[in-house]
Coordinates of C-alpha atoms and ligand atoms in Angstrom, one line a residue:
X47 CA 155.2 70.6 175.3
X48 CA 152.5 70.1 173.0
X49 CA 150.6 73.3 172.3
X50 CA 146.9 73.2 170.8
X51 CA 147.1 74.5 167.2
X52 CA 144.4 76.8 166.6
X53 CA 144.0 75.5 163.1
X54 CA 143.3 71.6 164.1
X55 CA 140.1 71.4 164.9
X56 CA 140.6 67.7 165.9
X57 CA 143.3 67.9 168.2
X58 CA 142.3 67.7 172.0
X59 CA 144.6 70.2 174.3
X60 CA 146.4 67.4 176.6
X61 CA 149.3 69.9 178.4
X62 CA 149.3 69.9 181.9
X63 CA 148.5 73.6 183.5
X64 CA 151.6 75.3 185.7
X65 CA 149.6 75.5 188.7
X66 CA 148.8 71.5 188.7
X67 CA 152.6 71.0 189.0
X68 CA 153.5 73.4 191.4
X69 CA 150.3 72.4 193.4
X70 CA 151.0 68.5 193.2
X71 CA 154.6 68.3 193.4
X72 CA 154.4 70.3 196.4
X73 CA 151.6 68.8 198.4
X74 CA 153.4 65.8 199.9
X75 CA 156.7 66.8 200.7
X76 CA 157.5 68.0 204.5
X77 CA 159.2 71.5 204.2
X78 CA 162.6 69.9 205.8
X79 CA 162.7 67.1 203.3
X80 CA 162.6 70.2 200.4
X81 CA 165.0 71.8 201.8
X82 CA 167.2 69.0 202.5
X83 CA 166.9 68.0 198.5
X84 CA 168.4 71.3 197.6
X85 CA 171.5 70.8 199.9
X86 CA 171.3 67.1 198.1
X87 CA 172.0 69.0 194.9
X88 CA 174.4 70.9 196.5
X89 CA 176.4 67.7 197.1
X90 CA 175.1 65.7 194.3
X91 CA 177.1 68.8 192.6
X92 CA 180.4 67.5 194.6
X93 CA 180.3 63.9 193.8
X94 CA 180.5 65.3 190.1
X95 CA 183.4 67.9 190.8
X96 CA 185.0 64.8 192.8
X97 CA 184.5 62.5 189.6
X98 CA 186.2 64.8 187.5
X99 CA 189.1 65.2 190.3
X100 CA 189.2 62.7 192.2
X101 CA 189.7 64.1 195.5
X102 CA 193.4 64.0 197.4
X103 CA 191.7 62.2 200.3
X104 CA 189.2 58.9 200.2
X105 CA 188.3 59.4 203.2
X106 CA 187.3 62.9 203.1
X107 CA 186.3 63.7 199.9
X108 CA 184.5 66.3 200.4
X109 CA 186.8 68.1 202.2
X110 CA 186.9 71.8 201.2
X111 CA 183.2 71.6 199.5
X112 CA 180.3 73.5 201.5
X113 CA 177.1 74.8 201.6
X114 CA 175.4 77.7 203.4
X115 CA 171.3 78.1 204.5
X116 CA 170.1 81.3 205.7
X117 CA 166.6 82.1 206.2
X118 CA 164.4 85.0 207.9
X119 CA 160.9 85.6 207.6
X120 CA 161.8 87.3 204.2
X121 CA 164.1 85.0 202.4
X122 CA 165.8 81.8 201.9
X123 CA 168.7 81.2 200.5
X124 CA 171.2 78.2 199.8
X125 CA 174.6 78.7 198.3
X126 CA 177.5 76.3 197.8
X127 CA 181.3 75.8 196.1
X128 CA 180.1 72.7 194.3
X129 CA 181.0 73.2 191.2
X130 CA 178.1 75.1 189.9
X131 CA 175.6 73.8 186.4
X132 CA 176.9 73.1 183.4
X133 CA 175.5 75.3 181.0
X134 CA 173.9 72.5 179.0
X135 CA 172.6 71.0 181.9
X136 CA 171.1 74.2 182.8
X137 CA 169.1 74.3 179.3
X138 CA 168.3 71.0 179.0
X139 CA 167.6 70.2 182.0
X140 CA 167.7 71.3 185.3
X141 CA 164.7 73.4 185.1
X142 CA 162.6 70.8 183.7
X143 CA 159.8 69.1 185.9
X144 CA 161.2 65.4 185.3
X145 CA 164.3 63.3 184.2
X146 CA 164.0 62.2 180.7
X147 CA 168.2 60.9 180.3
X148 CA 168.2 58.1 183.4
X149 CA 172.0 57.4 182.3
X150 CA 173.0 60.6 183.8
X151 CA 175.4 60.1 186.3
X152 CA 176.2 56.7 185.4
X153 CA 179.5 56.3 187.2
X154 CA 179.0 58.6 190.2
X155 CA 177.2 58.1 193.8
X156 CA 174.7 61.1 193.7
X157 CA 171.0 60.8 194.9
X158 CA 168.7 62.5 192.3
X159 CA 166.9 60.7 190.2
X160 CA 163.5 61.9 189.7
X161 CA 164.7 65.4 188.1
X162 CA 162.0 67.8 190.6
X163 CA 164.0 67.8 194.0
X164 CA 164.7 71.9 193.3
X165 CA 162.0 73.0 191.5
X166 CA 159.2 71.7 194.2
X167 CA 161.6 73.4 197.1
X168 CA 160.7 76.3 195.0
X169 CA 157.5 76.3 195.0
X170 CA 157.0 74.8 198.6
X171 CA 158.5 77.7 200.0
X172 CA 157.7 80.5 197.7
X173 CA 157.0 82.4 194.2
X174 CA 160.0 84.5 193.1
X175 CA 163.6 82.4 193.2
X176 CA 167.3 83.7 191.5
X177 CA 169.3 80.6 190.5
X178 CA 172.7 81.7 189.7
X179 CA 175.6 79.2 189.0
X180 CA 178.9 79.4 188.0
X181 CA 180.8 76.9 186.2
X182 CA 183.4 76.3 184.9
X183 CA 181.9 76.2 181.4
X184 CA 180.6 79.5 181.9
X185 CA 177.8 81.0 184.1
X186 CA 174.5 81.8 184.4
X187 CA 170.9 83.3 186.1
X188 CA 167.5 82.4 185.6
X189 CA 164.6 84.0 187.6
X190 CA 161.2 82.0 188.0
X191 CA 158.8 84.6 189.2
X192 CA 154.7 84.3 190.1
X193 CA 154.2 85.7 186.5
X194 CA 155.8 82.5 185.3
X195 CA 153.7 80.2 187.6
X196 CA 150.8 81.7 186.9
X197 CA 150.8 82.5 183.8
X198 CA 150.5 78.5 181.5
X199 CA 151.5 79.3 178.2
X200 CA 154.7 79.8 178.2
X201 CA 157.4 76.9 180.1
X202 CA 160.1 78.3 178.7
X203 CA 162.4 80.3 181.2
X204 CA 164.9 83.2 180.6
X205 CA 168.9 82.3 180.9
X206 CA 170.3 85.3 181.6
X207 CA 174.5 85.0 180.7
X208 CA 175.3 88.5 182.5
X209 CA 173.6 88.0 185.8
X210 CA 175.6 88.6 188.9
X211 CA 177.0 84.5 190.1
X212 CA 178.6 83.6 193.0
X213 CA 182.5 84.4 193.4
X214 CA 183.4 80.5 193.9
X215 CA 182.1 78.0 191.2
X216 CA 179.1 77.0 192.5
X217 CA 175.2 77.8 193.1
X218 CA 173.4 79.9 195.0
X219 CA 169.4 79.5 195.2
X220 CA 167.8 82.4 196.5
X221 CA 163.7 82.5 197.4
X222 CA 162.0 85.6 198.1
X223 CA 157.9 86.3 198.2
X224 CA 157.7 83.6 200.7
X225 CA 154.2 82.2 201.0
X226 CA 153.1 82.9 204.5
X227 CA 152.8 80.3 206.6
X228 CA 156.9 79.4 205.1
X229 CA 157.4 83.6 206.8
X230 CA 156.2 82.1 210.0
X231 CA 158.0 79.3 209.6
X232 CA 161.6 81.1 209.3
X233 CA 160.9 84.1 211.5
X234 CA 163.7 83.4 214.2
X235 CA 160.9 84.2 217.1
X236 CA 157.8 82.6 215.4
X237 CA 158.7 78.9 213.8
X238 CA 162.6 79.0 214.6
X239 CA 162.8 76.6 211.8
X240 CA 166.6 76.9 211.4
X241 CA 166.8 75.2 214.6
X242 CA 165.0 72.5 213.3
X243 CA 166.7 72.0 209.8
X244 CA 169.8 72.1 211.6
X245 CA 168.7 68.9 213.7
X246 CA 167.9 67.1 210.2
X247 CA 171.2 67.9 209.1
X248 CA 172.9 67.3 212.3
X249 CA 171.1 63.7 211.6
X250 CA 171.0 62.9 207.9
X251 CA 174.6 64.4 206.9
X252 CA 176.4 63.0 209.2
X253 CA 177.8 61.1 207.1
X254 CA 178.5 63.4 204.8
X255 CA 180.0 66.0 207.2
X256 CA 182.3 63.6 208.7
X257 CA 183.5 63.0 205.6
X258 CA 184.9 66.5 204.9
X259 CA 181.8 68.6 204.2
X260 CA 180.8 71.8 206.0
X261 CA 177.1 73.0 206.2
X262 CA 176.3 76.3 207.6
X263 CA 173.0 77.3 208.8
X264 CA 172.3 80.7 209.5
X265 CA 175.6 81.1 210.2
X266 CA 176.1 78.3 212.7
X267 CA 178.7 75.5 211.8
X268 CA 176.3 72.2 211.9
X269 CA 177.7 69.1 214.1
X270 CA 177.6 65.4 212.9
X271 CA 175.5 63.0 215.3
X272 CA 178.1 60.1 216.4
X273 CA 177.6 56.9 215.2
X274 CA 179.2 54.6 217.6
X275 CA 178.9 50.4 218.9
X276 CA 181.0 49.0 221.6
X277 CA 183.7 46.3 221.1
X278 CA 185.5 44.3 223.5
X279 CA 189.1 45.2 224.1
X280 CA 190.3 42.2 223.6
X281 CA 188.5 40.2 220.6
X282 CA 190.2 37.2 220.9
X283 CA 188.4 36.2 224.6
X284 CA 185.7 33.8 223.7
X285 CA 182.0 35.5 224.9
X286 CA 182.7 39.1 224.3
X287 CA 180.4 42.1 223.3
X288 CA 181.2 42.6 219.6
X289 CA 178.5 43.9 217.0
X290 CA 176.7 41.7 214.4
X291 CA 178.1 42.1 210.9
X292 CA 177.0 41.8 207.6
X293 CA 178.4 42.5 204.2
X294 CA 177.7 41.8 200.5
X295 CA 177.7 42.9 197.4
X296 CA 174.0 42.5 194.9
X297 CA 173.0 44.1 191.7
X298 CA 175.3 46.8 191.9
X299 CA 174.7 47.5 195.2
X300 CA 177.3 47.4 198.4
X301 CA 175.5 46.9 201.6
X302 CA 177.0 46.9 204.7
X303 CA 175.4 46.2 207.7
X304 CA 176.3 46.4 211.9
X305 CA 174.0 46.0 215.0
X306 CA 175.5 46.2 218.3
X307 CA 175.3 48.0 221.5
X308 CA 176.0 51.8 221.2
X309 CA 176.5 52.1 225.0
X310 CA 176.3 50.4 228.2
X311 CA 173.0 48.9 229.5
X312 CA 170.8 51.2 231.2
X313 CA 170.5 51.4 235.1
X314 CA 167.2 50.8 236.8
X315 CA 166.8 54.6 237.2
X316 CA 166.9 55.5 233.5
X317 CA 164.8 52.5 232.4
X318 CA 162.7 54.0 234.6
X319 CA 162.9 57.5 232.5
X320 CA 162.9 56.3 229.0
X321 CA 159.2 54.2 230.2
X322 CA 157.7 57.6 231.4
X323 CA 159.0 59.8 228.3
X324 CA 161.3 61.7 230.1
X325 CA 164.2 60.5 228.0
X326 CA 164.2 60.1 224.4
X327 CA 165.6 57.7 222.8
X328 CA 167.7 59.0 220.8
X329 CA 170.1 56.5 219.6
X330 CA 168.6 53.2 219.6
X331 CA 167.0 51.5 216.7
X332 CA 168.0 51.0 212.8
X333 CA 169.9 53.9 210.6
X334 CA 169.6 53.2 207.1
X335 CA 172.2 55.2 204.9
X336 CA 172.3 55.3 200.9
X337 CA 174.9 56.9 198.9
X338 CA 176.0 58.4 202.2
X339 CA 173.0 59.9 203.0
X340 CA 170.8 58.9 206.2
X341 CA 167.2 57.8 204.3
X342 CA 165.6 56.2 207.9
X343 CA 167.1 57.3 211.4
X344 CA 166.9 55.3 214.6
X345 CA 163.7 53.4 213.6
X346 CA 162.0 51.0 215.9
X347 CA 159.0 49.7 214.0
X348 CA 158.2 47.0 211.8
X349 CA 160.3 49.6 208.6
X350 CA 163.0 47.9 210.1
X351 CA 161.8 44.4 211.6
X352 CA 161.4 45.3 214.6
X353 CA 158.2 43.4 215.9
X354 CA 157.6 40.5 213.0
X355 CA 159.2 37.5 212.5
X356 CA 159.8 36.3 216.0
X357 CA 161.9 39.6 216.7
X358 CA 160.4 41.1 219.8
X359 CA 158.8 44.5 219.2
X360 CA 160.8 47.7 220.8
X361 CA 160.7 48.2 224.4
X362 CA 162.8 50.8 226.3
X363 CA 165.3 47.7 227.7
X364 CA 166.5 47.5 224.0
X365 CA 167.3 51.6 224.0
X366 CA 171.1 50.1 223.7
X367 CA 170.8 49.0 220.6
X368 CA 171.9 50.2 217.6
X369 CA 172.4 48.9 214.2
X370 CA 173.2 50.8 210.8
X371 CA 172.9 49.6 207.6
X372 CA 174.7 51.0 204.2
X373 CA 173.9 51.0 200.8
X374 CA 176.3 52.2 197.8
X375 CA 175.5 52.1 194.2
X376 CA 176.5 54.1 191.4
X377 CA 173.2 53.7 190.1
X378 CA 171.0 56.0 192.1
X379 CA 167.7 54.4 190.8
X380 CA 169.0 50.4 192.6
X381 CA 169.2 52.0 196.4
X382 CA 166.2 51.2 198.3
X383 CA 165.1 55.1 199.0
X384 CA 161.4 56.0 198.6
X385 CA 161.2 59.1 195.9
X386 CA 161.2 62.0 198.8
X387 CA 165.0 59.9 199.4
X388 CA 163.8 60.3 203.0
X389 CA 162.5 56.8 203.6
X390 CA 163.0 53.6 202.8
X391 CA 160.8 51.6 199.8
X392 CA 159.6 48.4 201.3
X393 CA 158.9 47.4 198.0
X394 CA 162.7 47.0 197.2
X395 CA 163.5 43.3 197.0
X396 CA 166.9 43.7 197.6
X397 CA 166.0 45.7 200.7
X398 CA 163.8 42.3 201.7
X399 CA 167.1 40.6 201.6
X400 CA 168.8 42.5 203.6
X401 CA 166.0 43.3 206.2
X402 CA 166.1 39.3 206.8
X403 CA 169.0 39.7 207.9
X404 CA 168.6 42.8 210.2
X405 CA 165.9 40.9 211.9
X406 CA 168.9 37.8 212.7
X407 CA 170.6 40.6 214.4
X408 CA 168.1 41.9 216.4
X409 CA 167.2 38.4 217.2
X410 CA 171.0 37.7 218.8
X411 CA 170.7 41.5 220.3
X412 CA 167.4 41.6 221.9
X413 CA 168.0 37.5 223.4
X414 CA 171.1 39.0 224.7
X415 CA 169.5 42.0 226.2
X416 CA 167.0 39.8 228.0
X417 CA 170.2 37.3 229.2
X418 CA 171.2 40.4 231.2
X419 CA 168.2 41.8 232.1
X420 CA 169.1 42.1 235.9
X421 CA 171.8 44.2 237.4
X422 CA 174.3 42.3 238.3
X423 CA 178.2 42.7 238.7
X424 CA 178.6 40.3 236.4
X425 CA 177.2 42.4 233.9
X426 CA 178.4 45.6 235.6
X427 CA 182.6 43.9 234.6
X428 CA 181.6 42.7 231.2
X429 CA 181.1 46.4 230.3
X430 CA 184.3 47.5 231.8
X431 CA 185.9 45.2 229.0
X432 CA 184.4 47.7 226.2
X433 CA 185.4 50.5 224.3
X434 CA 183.0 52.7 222.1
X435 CA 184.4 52.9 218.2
X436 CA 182.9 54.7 215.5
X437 CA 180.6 51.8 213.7
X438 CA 182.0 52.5 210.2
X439 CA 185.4 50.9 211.6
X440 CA 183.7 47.7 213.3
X441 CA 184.2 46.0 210.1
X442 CA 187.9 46.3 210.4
X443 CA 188.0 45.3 213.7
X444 CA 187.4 41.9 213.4
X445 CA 190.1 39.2 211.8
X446 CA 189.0 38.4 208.8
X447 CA 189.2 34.6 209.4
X448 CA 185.8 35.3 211.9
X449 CA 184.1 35.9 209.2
X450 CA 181.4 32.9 207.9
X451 CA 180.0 33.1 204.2
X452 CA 176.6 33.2 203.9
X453 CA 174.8 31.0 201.2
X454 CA 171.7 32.3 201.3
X455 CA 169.5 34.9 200.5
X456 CA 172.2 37.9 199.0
X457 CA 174.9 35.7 200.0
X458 CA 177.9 37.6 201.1
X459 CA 179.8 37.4 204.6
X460 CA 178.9 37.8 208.1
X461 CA 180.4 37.6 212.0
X462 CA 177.7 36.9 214.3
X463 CA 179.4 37.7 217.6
X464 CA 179.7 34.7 220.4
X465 CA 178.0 37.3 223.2
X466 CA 178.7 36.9 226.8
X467 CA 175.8 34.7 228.9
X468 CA 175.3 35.2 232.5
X469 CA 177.0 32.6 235.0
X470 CA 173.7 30.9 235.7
X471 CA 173.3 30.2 231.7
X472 CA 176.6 28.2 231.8
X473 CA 175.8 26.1 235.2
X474 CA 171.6 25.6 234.8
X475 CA 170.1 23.4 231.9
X476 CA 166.2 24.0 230.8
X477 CA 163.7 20.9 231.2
X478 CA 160.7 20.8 229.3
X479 CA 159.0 17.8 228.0
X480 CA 155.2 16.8 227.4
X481 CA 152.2 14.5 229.2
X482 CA 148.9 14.0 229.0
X483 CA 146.6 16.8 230.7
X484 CA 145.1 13.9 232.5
X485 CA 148.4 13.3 234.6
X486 CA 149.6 16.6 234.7
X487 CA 146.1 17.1 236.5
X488 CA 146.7 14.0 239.0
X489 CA 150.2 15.6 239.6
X490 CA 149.0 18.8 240.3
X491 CA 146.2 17.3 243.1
X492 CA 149.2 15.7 244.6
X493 CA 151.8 18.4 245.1
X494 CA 150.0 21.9 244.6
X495 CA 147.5 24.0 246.6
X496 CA 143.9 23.1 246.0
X497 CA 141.9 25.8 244.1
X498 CA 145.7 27.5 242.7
X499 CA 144.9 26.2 239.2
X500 CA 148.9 26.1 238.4
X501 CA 150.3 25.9 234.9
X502 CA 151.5 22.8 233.8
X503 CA 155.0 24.6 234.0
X504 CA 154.0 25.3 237.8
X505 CA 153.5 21.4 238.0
X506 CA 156.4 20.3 236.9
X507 CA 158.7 22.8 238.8
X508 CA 156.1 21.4 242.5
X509 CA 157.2 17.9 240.9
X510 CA 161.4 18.3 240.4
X511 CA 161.2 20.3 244.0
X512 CA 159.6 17.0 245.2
X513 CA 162.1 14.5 243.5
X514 CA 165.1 16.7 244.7
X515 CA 164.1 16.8 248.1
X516 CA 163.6 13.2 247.9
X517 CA 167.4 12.8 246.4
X518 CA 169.0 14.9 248.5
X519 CA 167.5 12.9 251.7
Ligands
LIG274 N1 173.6 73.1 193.8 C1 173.7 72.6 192.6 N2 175.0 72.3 192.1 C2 175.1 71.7 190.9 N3 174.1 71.4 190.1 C3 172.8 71.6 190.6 C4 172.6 72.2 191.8 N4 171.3 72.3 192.0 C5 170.7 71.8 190.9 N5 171.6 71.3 190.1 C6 171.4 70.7 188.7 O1 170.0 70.8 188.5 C7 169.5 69.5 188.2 C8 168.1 69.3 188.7 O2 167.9 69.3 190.1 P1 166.7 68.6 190.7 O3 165.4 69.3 190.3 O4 166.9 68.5 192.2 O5 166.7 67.1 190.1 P2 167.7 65.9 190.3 O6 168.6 66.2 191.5 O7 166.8 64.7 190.6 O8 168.4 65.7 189.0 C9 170.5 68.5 188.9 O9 170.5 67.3 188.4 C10 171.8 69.3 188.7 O10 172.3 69.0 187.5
LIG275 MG1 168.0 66.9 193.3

């Protein structure tokens, strides 16, 4: 940091003031989202353990690795098995406002990028915090108190080698002098906030907690949200439910995408419910997911295409459907996640790409969903034909030789599923053709009600009735 040498008299003080960061970096971030970043680091801290020993099982490689939240109106604390920071992380880096080395991290899936996810969950929740680690390389306290916020000359912070560290490598994070609106916040009777951290969790590490990892809040053991579509038992029957898939590989990126229906259509009665708020809905729409984590959940707006490009905007008789896309990069910095890594950027060209395609899924969905729009028992048996499987395995679920490469756009490989069409699509064909407004008029004198002003559609329809009941005589 440049400091102002009393002896120049021509150099100009340019050092930013303590209370400018701590006031800016805190302003526009949600307290769940800074809480969430510091169980990010927790398992940002895992991925690295994991790329050092590479973890017995793929598929849950975070088995064994946790993290624990508790908060009261006094205190909150986060603590974790994660490995813990390395000493010259810890110097260098960690407590710096900012990321100056972006090849950090340069083979391993972990989410930070920006270098101020813990220090602004600091500061948004309150002025005195312990950071204790231990690591393998050795371990460590540091204390950033209000003296050290207020006070701008000094940056540097204390690393103190003796302090007391967690018993398992790994961090613990604990904030005290919470500001008071945060006390309100976390008093169990006041805000209940737990409750709703938990929720987020529940939501954006589902992911990650279904693939080994435990998060404890207050105590509680927090449950996944299921991720599910429905497949047809038997894929090989033409005009099945299947979901829409997607795959390819751009830049360094994996993305994997699947929209389908996560349950069965919805009777009258809860249409009904979801149109008057009484039921939320709670799985339909578009979960976006980098490096594991859920950025966007169960979106229904234009984020996600819903309403532009010929895709119909959301309406309750689409609460069925639910589509997840994937991103995976090595390179934190390619995944299309806004800088809060709650969000997605819409500036991301490679997320363009792929939202072209979500909207040709929605497309096939929503037509579909308005195929079947009535109750029948027709539709009632094609259901019966369905099972729910998680929609990480859909992929695998279809023979590989139903797959079509695609040759535009990211290129890649996709199924578009044949979906099932109501009996009266198979038997009835559509007539539509043009004439002049003149002799759709002199039609309409002849066949319809005066005064009824039909639609030329209307006149038509009043002129086939006529020539069939003409044929059939
Ligand atoms: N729980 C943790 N386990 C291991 N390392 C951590 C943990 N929390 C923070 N760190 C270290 O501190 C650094 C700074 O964290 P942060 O301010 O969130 O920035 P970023 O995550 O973008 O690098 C991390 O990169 C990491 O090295
Ligand atoms: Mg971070």
């Amino acid at each position: 940091m440049a400091v102002k040498k009393k002896d120049d008299q021509n150099q100009v003080n340019a050092s930013p003031t303590k209370r400018f960061f701590v006031e800016m970096l805190t302003r526009d971030i949600e307290l769940d989202d800074a809480i969430l970043d510091l169980l990010d680091n927790c398992l940002d801290g895992a991925v690295r353990t994991n790329g050092k020993n590479p973890p017995k099982n793929p598929e849950k490689p975070y088995a064994g690795y946790w993290a624990e939240i508790t908060m009261d109106a006094e205190h909150f604390c986060i603590k974790d098995n994660c490995g813990g920071i390395p000493l010259d992380i810890a110097k260098e880096y960690a407590f710096r406002f900012g990321r100056k080395d972006n090849k950090r991290d340069q083979e391993l899936n972990t989410v930070g990028v920006y270098g101020i996810g813990m220090k602004r969950a600091i500061f948004k929740m309150g002025t005195d915090c312990w950071v204790r680690s231990h690591h393998a390389d050795g371990s460590f306290g540091v204390n950033i108190d209000k003296d050290w916020i207020t006070g701008d000359d000094k940056w540097d912070l204390e690393m103190d080698r003796k302090a007391q560290v967690p018993a398992d490598q790994g961090v613990s994070l604990e904030i005290t002098n919470l500001l008071p609106q945060i006390q309100n916040y976390f008093h169990p009777k006041k805000g209940n906030f737990a409750e709703v951290i938990k929720k987020k969790i529940r939501l954006h590490y589902a992911y990650i907690i279904k693939k080994g990892f435990t998060v404890k809040v207050n105590d509680k053991k927090v449950e996944p949200n299921d991720f599910q579509t429905l497949i047809a038992n038997d894929l090989k029957k033409e005009n099945v439910i299947a979901p829409y898939l997607y795959e390819a590989e751009a830049d360094g990126v994996n993305v994997k995408l699947v929209m389908g229906m996560y349950e069965r259509f919805p009777s009258q009665s809860e249409l009904d419910d979801y149109e008057e708020g009484k039921r939320a809905k709670e799985t339909a729409g578009w979960t976006v997911v980098c490096n594991d984590r859920v950025v966007v959940a169960n979106d229904t707006s234009h984020l996600t295409g819903w309403g532009e490009s010929g895709v119909p905007t959301y309406h309750s008789q689409y609460v069925m459907l639910s589509g997840l896309v994937e991103f995976v990069s090595n390179d934190a910095s390619r995944l299309p996640v806004t800088t809060t890594k709650r969000g997605v950027d819409l500036n991301s060209a490679l997320y363009a790409d792929v939202k072209n395609i979500m909207r040709d899924a929605l497309k096939h969905f929503t037509s579909f969903t308005n195929n079947w729009k009535t109750q029948t028992d027709e539709r009632a048996s094609m259901q019966t034909q369905t099972r729910a499987i998680d929609i990480r395995d859909a992929a695998q679920s279809v023979p590989a030789d139903k797959w079509q490469e695609v040759r535009k756009g990211l290129k890649g490989k996709r199924f578009i599923p044949d979906l099932p069409r109501p009996i009266e699509e198979k038997t009835h064909a559509r007539i539509s053709f043009s004439r002049h407004k003149d002799e759709v008029q002199l039609v309409a004198n002849l066949l319809c009600d005066p005064g009824t002003n039909p639609k030329p559609s209307e006149v038509g329809e009043a002129a086939f009735e006529w020539a069939l009941r003409e044929a059939k005589e």
